[in-house]
mmCIF file of C-alpha atoms (C1' of nucleotides) in Angstrom:
data_model
loop_
_atom_site.group_PDB
_atom_site.id
_atom_site.type_symbol
_atom_site.label_atom_id
_atom_site.label_comp_id
_atom_site.label_asym_id
_atom_site.label_seq_id
_atom_site.Cartn_x
_atom_site.Cartn_y
_atom_site.Cartn_z
ATOM 1 C CA MET A 1132 10.107 -15.271 23.376
ATOM 2 C CA SER A 1133 6.607 -14.180 24.336
ATOM 3 C CA GLU A 1134 3.105 -14.009 22.933
ATOM 4 C CA PHE A 1135 2.783 -11.614 20.062
ATOM 5 C CA ARG A 1136 -0.688 -10.713 18.837
ATOM 6 C CA MET A 1137 -1.205 -9.047 15.479
ATOM 7 C CA ALA A 1138 -4.128 -8.365 13.182
ATOM 8 C CA SER A 1139 -5.059 -7.088 9.755
ATOM 9 C CA PHE A 1140 -8.102 -4.861 9.406
ATOM 10 C CA ASN A 1141 -9.422 -3.001 6.356
ATOM 11 C CA VAL A 1142 -11.147 -0.177 8.222
ATOM 12 C CA ASN A 1143 -12.728 1.647 5.251
ATOM 13 C CA SER A 1144 -11.752 5.072 6.700
ATOM 14 C CA VAL A 1145 -9.717 5.137 9.895
ATOM 15 C CA ARG A 1146 -11.443 8.309 11.099
ATOM 16 C CA SER A 1147 -14.959 6.907 10.666
ATOM 17 C CA ARG A 1148 -13.879 3.705 12.364
ATOM 18 C CA LEU A 1149 -12.379 5.182 15.556
ATOM 19 C CA PRO A 1150 -15.317 4.123 17.771
ATOM 20 C CA VAL A 1151 -15.067 0.556 16.455
ATOM 21 C CA LEU A 1152 -11.269 0.570 16.778
ATOM 22 C CA ARG A 1153 -11.376 1.880 20.368
ATOM 23 C CA ARG A 1154 -13.826 -0.773 21.456
ATOM 24 C CA TRP A 1155 -12.158 -3.586 19.555
ATOM 25 C CA LEU A 1156 -8.612 -2.843 20.778
ATOM 26 C CA GLU A 1157 -9.928 -2.719 24.331
ATOM 27 C CA GLU A 1158 -11.569 -6.120 23.953
ATOM 28 C CA CYS A 1159 -8.847 -7.633 21.798
ATOM 29 C CA PRO A 1160 -5.464 -6.145 22.773
ATOM 30 C CA LEU A 1161 -2.759 -6.384 20.125
ATOM 31 C CA ASP A 1162 0.929 -5.743 19.786
ATOM 32 C CA LEU A 1163 0.672 -4.778 16.138
ATOM 33 C CA LEU A 1164 -2.247 -3.855 13.897
ATOM 34 C CA CYS A 1165 -2.081 -3.508 10.121
ATOM 35 C CA LEU A 1166 -4.687 -1.165 8.654
ATOM 36 C CA GLN A 1167 -5.817 -0.688 5.068
ATOM 37 C CA GLU A 1168 -8.081 1.845 3.398
ATOM 38 C CA THR A 1169 -7.394 4.522 5.982
ATOM 39 C CA LYS A 1170 -8.665 7.140 3.493
ATOM 40 C CA ALA A 1171 -6.838 9.997 5.197
ATOM 41 C CA VAL A 1172 -3.917 12.169 4.164
ATOM 42 C CA ASP A 1173 -1.071 11.978 6.689
ATOM 43 C CA ALA A 1174 -2.013 15.315 8.313
ATOM 44 C CA ASP A 1175 -5.489 13.914 9.038
ATOM 45 C CA PHE A 1176 -4.394 10.528 10.421
ATOM 46 C CA PRO A 1177 -5.755 10.294 14.002
ATOM 47 C CA LEU A 1178 -2.371 9.581 15.584
ATOM 48 C CA ALA A 1179 -3.316 11.177 18.932
ATOM 49 C CA ASP A 1180 -6.276 8.821 19.283
ATOM 50 C CA PHE A 1181 -4.006 5.802 18.902
ATOM 51 C CA GLU A 1182 -1.455 7.301 21.292
ATOM 52 C CA THR A 1183 -4.197 7.710 23.885
ATOM 53 C CA MET A 1184 -4.894 4.004 23.469
ATOM 54 C CA GLY A 1185 -1.229 3.225 24.052
ATOM 55 C CA TYR A 1186 -0.136 2.735 20.467
ATOM 56 C CA ARG A 1187 2.228 4.427 18.051
ATOM 57 C CA ALA A 1188 1.709 4.386 14.286
ATOM 58 C CA VAL A 1189 3.352 4.762 10.911
ATOM 59 C CA TYR A 1190 1.108 5.625 7.982
ATOM 60 C CA ARG A 1191 0.874 6.910 4.456
ATOM 61 C CA GLY A 1192 -2.417 8.013 2.976
ATOM 62 C CA GLU A 1193 -4.138 10.056 0.348
ATOM 63 C CA LYS A 1194 -7.428 11.867 0.004
ATOM 64 C CA SER A 1195 -10.519 9.613 -0.180
ATOM 65 C CA TYR A 1196 -8.791 6.427 -1.356
ATOM 66 C CA ASN A 1197 -6.303 3.796 -0.236
ATOM 67 C CA GLY A 1198 -3.971 4.451 2.676
ATOM 68 C CA VAL A 1199 -2.136 1.979 4.939
ATOM 69 C CA ALA A 1200 -0.810 2.072 8.480
ATOM 70 C CA ILE A 1201 0.923 -0.071 11.058
ATOM 71 C CA VAL A 1202 -0.240 0.649 14.588
ATOM 72 C CA SER A 1203 1.871 -0.890 17.347
ATOM 73 C CA ARG A 1204 2.643 -1.013 21.051
ATOM 74 C CA ILE A 1205 6.336 -1.514 20.433
ATOM 75 C CA PRO A 1206 8.921 0.322 18.312
ATOM 76 C CA LEU A 1207 9.030 -0.342 14.589
ATOM 77 C CA GLU A 1208 12.301 -0.330 12.669
ATOM 78 C CA ASP A 1209 13.204 -0.023 8.999
ATOM 79 C CA VAL A 1210 9.842 1.500 8.061
ATOM 80 C CA ALA A 1211 9.327 1.844 4.316
ATOM 81 C CA PHE A 1212 6.426 2.605 2.013
ATOM 82 C CA GLY A 1213 5.662 1.374 -1.467
ATOM 83 C CA LEU A 1214 7.178 -1.353 -3.611
ATOM 84 C CA GLY A 1215 10.471 0.454 -4.121
ATOM 85 C CA ASP A 1216 10.885 -0.598 -7.756
ATOM 86 C CA GLY A 1217 10.579 2.789 -9.463
ATOM 87 C CA GLU A 1218 7.402 1.750 -11.295
ATOM 88 C CA THR A 1219 4.278 3.871 -11.193
ATOM 89 C CA PRO A 1220 2.058 3.802 -9.338
ATOM 90 C CA ASP A 1221 4.648 3.035 -6.687
ATOM 91 C CA GLY A 1222 2.169 1.710 -4.129
ATOM 92 C CA GLU A 1223 3.168 4.300 -1.530
ATOM 93 C CA THR A 1224 -0.335 4.316 -0.038
ATOM 94 C CA ARG A 1225 -0.818 0.561 -0.515
ATOM 95 C CA VAL A 1226 2.308 -0.929 1.021
ATOM 96 C CA VAL A 1227 3.929 -0.293 4.389
ATOM 97 C CA ARG A 1228 6.778 -2.425 5.638
ATOM 98 C CA CYS A 1229 8.725 -2.624 8.881
ATOM 99 C CA ARG A 1230 10.788 -4.850 11.138
ATOM 100 C CA CYS A 1231 9.528 -5.733 14.601
ATOM 101 C CA ARG A 1232 10.604 -8.414 17.109
ATOM 102 C CA GLY A 1233 13.049 -9.775 14.578
ATOM 103 C CA ALA A 1234 10.362 -10.377 11.946
ATOM 104 C CA TYR A 1235 9.618 -8.418 8.784
ATOM 105 C CA PHE A 1236 6.063 -7.196 8.306
ATOM 106 C CA VAL A 1237 4.660 -6.346 4.884
ATOM 107 C CA ASN A 1238 1.196 -4.817 5.047
ATOM 108 C CA THR A 1239 -0.457 -4.501 1.640
ATOM 109 C CA TYR A 1240 -3.695 -3.206 0.191
ATOM 110 C CA ILE A 1241 -3.760 -4.899 -3.203
ATOM 111 C CA PRO A 1242 -5.677 -3.027 -5.949
ATOM 112 C CA GLN A 1243 -9.179 -4.440 -6.276
ATOM 113 C CA GLY A 1244 -9.095 -4.445 -10.079
ATOM 114 C CA LYS A 1245 -12.686 -3.317 -10.861
ATOM 115 C CA GLU A 1246 -13.423 -5.665 -13.818
ATOM 116 C CA ILE A 1247 -11.349 -8.319 -15.573
ATOM 117 C CA THR A 1248 -11.868 -6.445 -18.872
ATOM 118 C CA LEU A 1249 -10.361 -3.179 -17.600
ATOM 119 C CA PRO A 1250 -6.744 -1.991 -17.365
ATOM 120 C CA ASP A 1251 -7.179 -1.837 -13.573
ATOM 121 C CA TYR A 1252 -7.163 -5.644 -13.536
ATOM 122 C CA GLY A 1253 -3.803 -5.700 -15.298
ATOM 123 C CA VAL A 1254 -2.486 -3.289 -12.673
ATOM 124 C CA LYS A 1255 -3.689 -5.712 -9.993
ATOM 125 C CA LEU A 1256 -1.977 -8.728 -11.565
ATOM 126 C CA ARG A 1257 1.198 -6.684 -12.029
ATOM 127 C CA PHE A 1258 0.994 -5.596 -8.369
ATOM 128 C CA PHE A 1259 1.225 -9.233 -7.263
ATOM 129 C CA ALA A 1260 4.187 -9.791 -9.619
ATOM 130 C CA ARG A 1261 5.919 -6.692 -8.258
ATOM 131 C CA LEU A 1262 5.437 -7.973 -4.720
ATOM 132 C CA ARG A 1263 7.063 -11.251 -5.697
ATOM 133 C CA GLU A 1264 9.978 -9.230 -7.102
ATOM 134 C CA LEU A 1265 10.167 -7.272 -3.849
ATOM 135 C CA PHE A 1266 10.362 -10.473 -1.786
ATOM 136 C CA ASP A 1267 13.029 -11.848 -4.149
ATOM 137 C CA ARG A 1268 15.006 -8.618 -3.999
ATOM 138 C CA GLU A 1269 14.865 -7.693 -0.307
ATOM 139 C CA TYR A 1270 13.629 -10.575 1.838
ATOM 140 C CA SER A 1271 15.597 -13.613 0.778
ATOM 141 C CA GLY A 1272 16.066 -15.934 3.773
ATOM 142 C CA LYS A 1273 14.296 -13.610 6.204
ATOM 143 C CA PRO A 1274 11.271 -14.315 8.427
ATOM 144 C CA VAL A 1275 8.428 -12.437 6.737
ATOM 145 C CA LEU A 1276 4.799 -11.883 7.642
ATOM 146 C CA TRP A 1277 2.806 -10.745 4.595
ATOM 147 C CA THR A 1278 -0.627 -9.502 5.568
ATOM 148 C CA GLY A 1279 -3.400 -7.161 4.528
ATOM 149 C CA ASP A 1280 -6.380 -6.850 2.248
ATOM 150 C CA LEU A 1281 -5.102 -8.864 -0.698
ATOM 151 C CA ASN A 1282 -8.394 -8.623 -2.612
ATOM 152 C CA ILE A 1283 -8.167 -12.302 -3.483
ATOM 153 C CA ALA A 1284 -10.198 -15.280 -2.306
ATOM 154 C CA PRO A 1285 -7.699 -18.082 -3.009
ATOM 155 C CA THR A 1286 -10.022 -21.103 -3.274
ATOM 156 C CA ASP A 1287 -13.645 -22.195 -3.507
ATOM 157 C CA ALA A 1288 -13.618 -22.562 0.290
ATOM 158 C CA ASP A 1289 -13.072 -18.808 0.634
ATOM 159 C CA VAL A 1290 -16.376 -17.552 -0.816
ATOM 160 C CA THR A 1291 -20.038 -18.399 -0.339
ATOM 161 C CA HIS A 1292 -20.971 -19.095 -3.965
ATOM 162 C CA PRO A 1293 -17.845 -19.906 -6.010
ATOM 163 C CA GLU A 1294 -19.790 -20.926 -9.118
ATOM 164 C CA ASN A 1295 -21.030 -17.395 -9.842
ATOM 165 C CA LYS A 1296 -17.738 -15.627 -9.071
ATOM 166 C CA ARG A 1297 -15.384 -17.075 -11.715
ATOM 167 C CA THR A 1298 -15.155 -13.743 -13.568
ATOM 168 C CA HIS A 1299 -14.916 -11.581 -10.458
ATOM 169 C CA VAL A 1300 -11.608 -9.707 -10.088
ATOM 170 C CA CYS A 1301 -11.163 -11.118 -6.576
ATOM 171 C CA PHE A 1302 -11.805 -14.710 -7.659
ATOM 172 C CA HIS A 1303 -10.760 -14.992 -11.319
ATOM 173 C CA GLU A 1304 -8.221 -17.749 -12.058
ATOM 174 C CA ASP A 1305 -5.583 -15.289 -13.295
ATOM 175 C CA ALA A 1306 -5.754 -13.303 -10.051
ATOM 176 C CA GLN A 1307 -5.636 -16.529 -8.035
ATOM 177 C CA ALA A 1308 -2.597 -17.653 -10.046
ATOM 178 C CA ALA A 1309 -0.895 -14.265 -9.537
ATOM 179 C CA TYR A 1310 -1.516 -14.600 -5.794
ATOM 180 C CA ARG A 1311 -0.238 -18.191 -5.724
ATOM 181 C CA ASP A 1312 2.924 -17.105 -7.493
ATOM 182 C CA VAL A 1313 3.708 -14.724 -4.634
ATOM 183 C CA LEU A 1314 2.752 -17.422 -2.134
ATOM 184 C CA SER A 1315 5.185 -19.829 -3.772
ATOM 185 C CA TRP A 1316 8.034 -17.461 -2.887
ATOM 186 C CA GLY A 1317 7.739 -19.162 0.475
ATOM 187 C CA PHE A 1318 4.574 -18.414 2.448
ATOM 188 C CA VAL A 1319 2.237 -20.539 4.529
ATOM 189 C CA ASP A 1320 -1.411 -19.489 4.966
ATOM 190 C CA GLY A 1321 -1.364 -18.642 8.669
ATOM 191 C CA PHE A 1322 -5.141 -18.623 8.951
ATOM 192 C CA ARG A 1323 -5.687 -21.972 7.224
ATOM 193 C CA LYS A 1324 -3.044 -23.570 9.426
ATOM 194 C CA HIS A 1325 -5.430 -23.168 12.364
ATOM 195 C CA ARG A 1326 -8.830 -23.014 10.613
ATOM 196 C CA PRO A 1327 -9.047 -25.625 7.843
ATOM 197 C CA ASP A 1328 -12.824 -25.510 7.417
ATOM 198 C CA PRO A 1329 -14.550 -23.507 4.646
ATOM 199 C CA GLY A 1330 -17.040 -20.735 5.267
ATOM 200 C CA GLU A 1331 -15.073 -18.215 7.336
ATOM 201 C CA PHE A 1332 -15.015 -14.750 5.824
ATOM 202 C CA SER A 1333 -13.345 -11.397 6.504
ATOM 203 C CA PHE A 1334 -15.414 -9.252 4.137
ATOM 204 C CA PHE A 1335 -19.185 -8.863 4.037
ATOM 205 C CA ASP A 1336 -20.491 -6.511 1.345
ATOM 206 C CA TYR A 1337 -22.621 -3.686 2.733
ATOM 207 C CA ARG A 1338 -24.908 -4.177 -0.251
ATOM 208 C CA VAL A 1339 -25.851 -7.775 0.541
ATOM 209 C CA LYS A 1340 -28.737 -7.678 2.982
ATOM 210 C CA GLY A 1341 -28.048 -9.622 6.166
ATOM 211 C CA ALA A 1342 -24.659 -10.708 4.800
ATOM 212 C CA LEU A 1343 -23.149 -11.344 8.227
ATOM 213 C CA GLU A 1344 -26.153 -13.236 9.607
ATOM 214 C CA ARG A 1345 -26.435 -15.301 6.411
ATOM 215 C CA ASN A 1346 -22.645 -15.678 6.246
ATOM 216 C CA ILE A 1347 -22.428 -14.441 2.665
ATOM 217 C CA GLY A 1348 -18.876 -13.127 2.378
ATOM 218 C CA TRP A 1349 -15.334 -13.451 1.162
ATOM 219 C CA ARG A 1350 -12.014 -14.374 2.775
ATOM 220 C CA ILE A 1351 -9.789 -11.780 1.126
ATOM 221 C CA ASP A 1352 -7.808 -10.524 4.153
ATOM 222 C CA HIS A 1353 -4.854 -12.729 4.928
ATOM 223 C CA ILE A 1354 -1.999 -13.532 7.268
ATOM 224 C CA LEU A 1355 0.818 -15.312 5.446
ATOM 225 C CA ALA A 1356 4.062 -16.318 7.056
ATOM 226 C CA THR A 1357 7.361 -17.841 6.043
ATOM 227 C CA PRO A 1358 7.639 -21.419 7.378
ATOM 228 C CA GLU A 1359 9.810 -20.661 10.409
ATOM 229 C CA LEU A 1360 7.403 -17.889 11.445
ATOM 230 C CA ALA A 1361 4.393 -20.105 10.790
ATOM 231 C CA GLU A 1362 5.984 -22.618 13.164
ATOM 232 C CA CYS A 1363 5.767 -19.920 15.855
ATOM 233 C CA SER A 1364 2.089 -19.340 15.089
ATOM 234 C CA ARG A 1365 -0.172 -20.408 17.966
ATOM 235 C CA ASP A 1366 -3.573 -19.344 16.677
ATOM 236 C CA ALA A 1367 -5.376 -17.408 13.971
ATOM 237 C CA PHE A 1368 -9.003 -16.375 13.680
ATOM 238 C CA ILE A 1369 -11.449 -13.967 12.109
ATOM 239 C CA ASP A 1370 -13.209 -11.843 14.703
ATOM 240 C CA ARG A 1371 -16.730 -11.330 13.344
ATOM 241 C CA GLU A 1372 -17.875 -9.157 16.237
ATOM 242 C CA PRO A 1373 -16.793 -5.700 15.016
ATOM 243 C CA ARG A 1374 -18.699 -6.322 11.766
ATOM 244 C CA ALA A 1375 -21.916 -6.457 13.833
ATOM 245 C CA TRP A 1376 -21.307 -3.208 15.728
ATOM 246 C CA GLU A 1377 -22.641 0.263 15.018
ATOM 247 C CA ARG A 1378 -21.129 1.865 11.882
ATOM 248 C CA PRO A 1379 -18.906 -1.088 10.966
ATOM 249 C CA SER A 1380 -16.342 -1.456 8.236
ATOM 250 C CA ASP A 1381 -17.376 -3.887 5.507
ATOM 251 C CA HIS A 1382 -14.316 -5.930 6.548
ATOM 252 C CA THR A 1383 -13.676 -7.532 9.930
ATOM 253 C CA PRO A 1384 -10.266 -8.213 11.505
ATOM 254 C CA VAL A 1385 -8.105 -11.293 11.018
ATOM 255 C CA VAL A 1386 -5.983 -12.007 14.098
ATOM 256 C CA GLY A 1387 -2.752 -13.962 14.380
ATOM 257 C CA VAL A 1388 -1.143 -15.082 17.641
ATOM 258 C CA PHE A 1389 2.570 -15.948 17.621
ATOM 259 C CA ASP A 1390 5.393 -16.793 19.974
ATOM 260 C CA LEU A 1391 7.988 -14.274 18.940
ATOM 261 C "C1'" DA B 808 -27.400 -11.557 -5.113
ATOM 262 C "C1'" DT B 809 -26.466 -8.121 -12.594
ATOM 263 C "C1'" DG B 810 -29.191 -4.688 -7.056
ATOM 264 C "C1'" DG B 811 -28.026 -3.088 -3.404
ATOM 265 C "C1'" DT B 812 -24.659 0.481 0.849
ATOM 266 C "C1'" DA B 813 -21.005 3.127 2.751
ATOM 267 C "C1'" DG B 814 -17.189 6.556 2.583
ATOM 268 C "C1'" DT B 815 -15.418 10.785 0.942
ATOM 269 C "C1'" DA B 816 -17.159 14.196 -0.945
ATOM 270 C "C1'" DG B 817 -20.121 17.949 -1.700
ATOM 271 C "C1'" DA B 818 -20.757 15.115 -7.811
ATOM 272 C "C1'" DA B 819 -19.168 10.856 -8.801
ATOM 273 C "C1'" DC B 820 -15.867 7.647 -7.810
ATOM 274 C "C1'" DT B 821 -14.354 3.275 -5.408
ATOM 275 C "C1'" DA B 822 -15.232 -0.822 -3.244
#
DNA sequence: ATGGTAGTAGAACTA
């Protein structure tokens, strides 16, 4: 049993974010880092850069969109991509799973959904349902850490102005219910366990002027753990610093510290 | 923030 530090970070292009990642990993060393929106086909994933930093990585990407990775200091076992249910799209570039230190990690980039009136929103709701099916099918009784950009702000405490976001795909009641249904499989909000107060956000829209300084954002990146894992959780926090650096992602990392 | 910016592209899409 020793300290295990992990994080989830939507990088909005892993290649564009290498300077930020280098600096952040130096200042905030991790055992395991879950990335989303890598936006690189596998041949273009900057594996050598991570190896230079002392990490290995598993990844699956596509041109321009999506893409997930798990970057780690220690070996990863049972690596798998996608939801594994035979449905299309299969989520190959949105879901990466592995086992590490006796725990099961599920790193997801949930579809954003565009607009509640569009088919994309149905795909998003179905994606949550398929995840629930995956947990039912493959993870019964196991210690699981579900993390990533879930594109959902679960409660009014997780956005700046809840009243004008009721029809937003990341805040709409149907999306929140779909998220809660996965949560009810058996997850504890690992961030909220340590940070109960409202007003902490992991996403700050590039298009909102001074979003970070004015704290206008969303908490849509999450660390969720099964109860026995949550018991091992020692701390969780959102690190706002990388969002203020040169050429930032629009997201900033969520960090979880465990005794594993 | 019913507009805006960033990324990948090399025009228009996704977020």
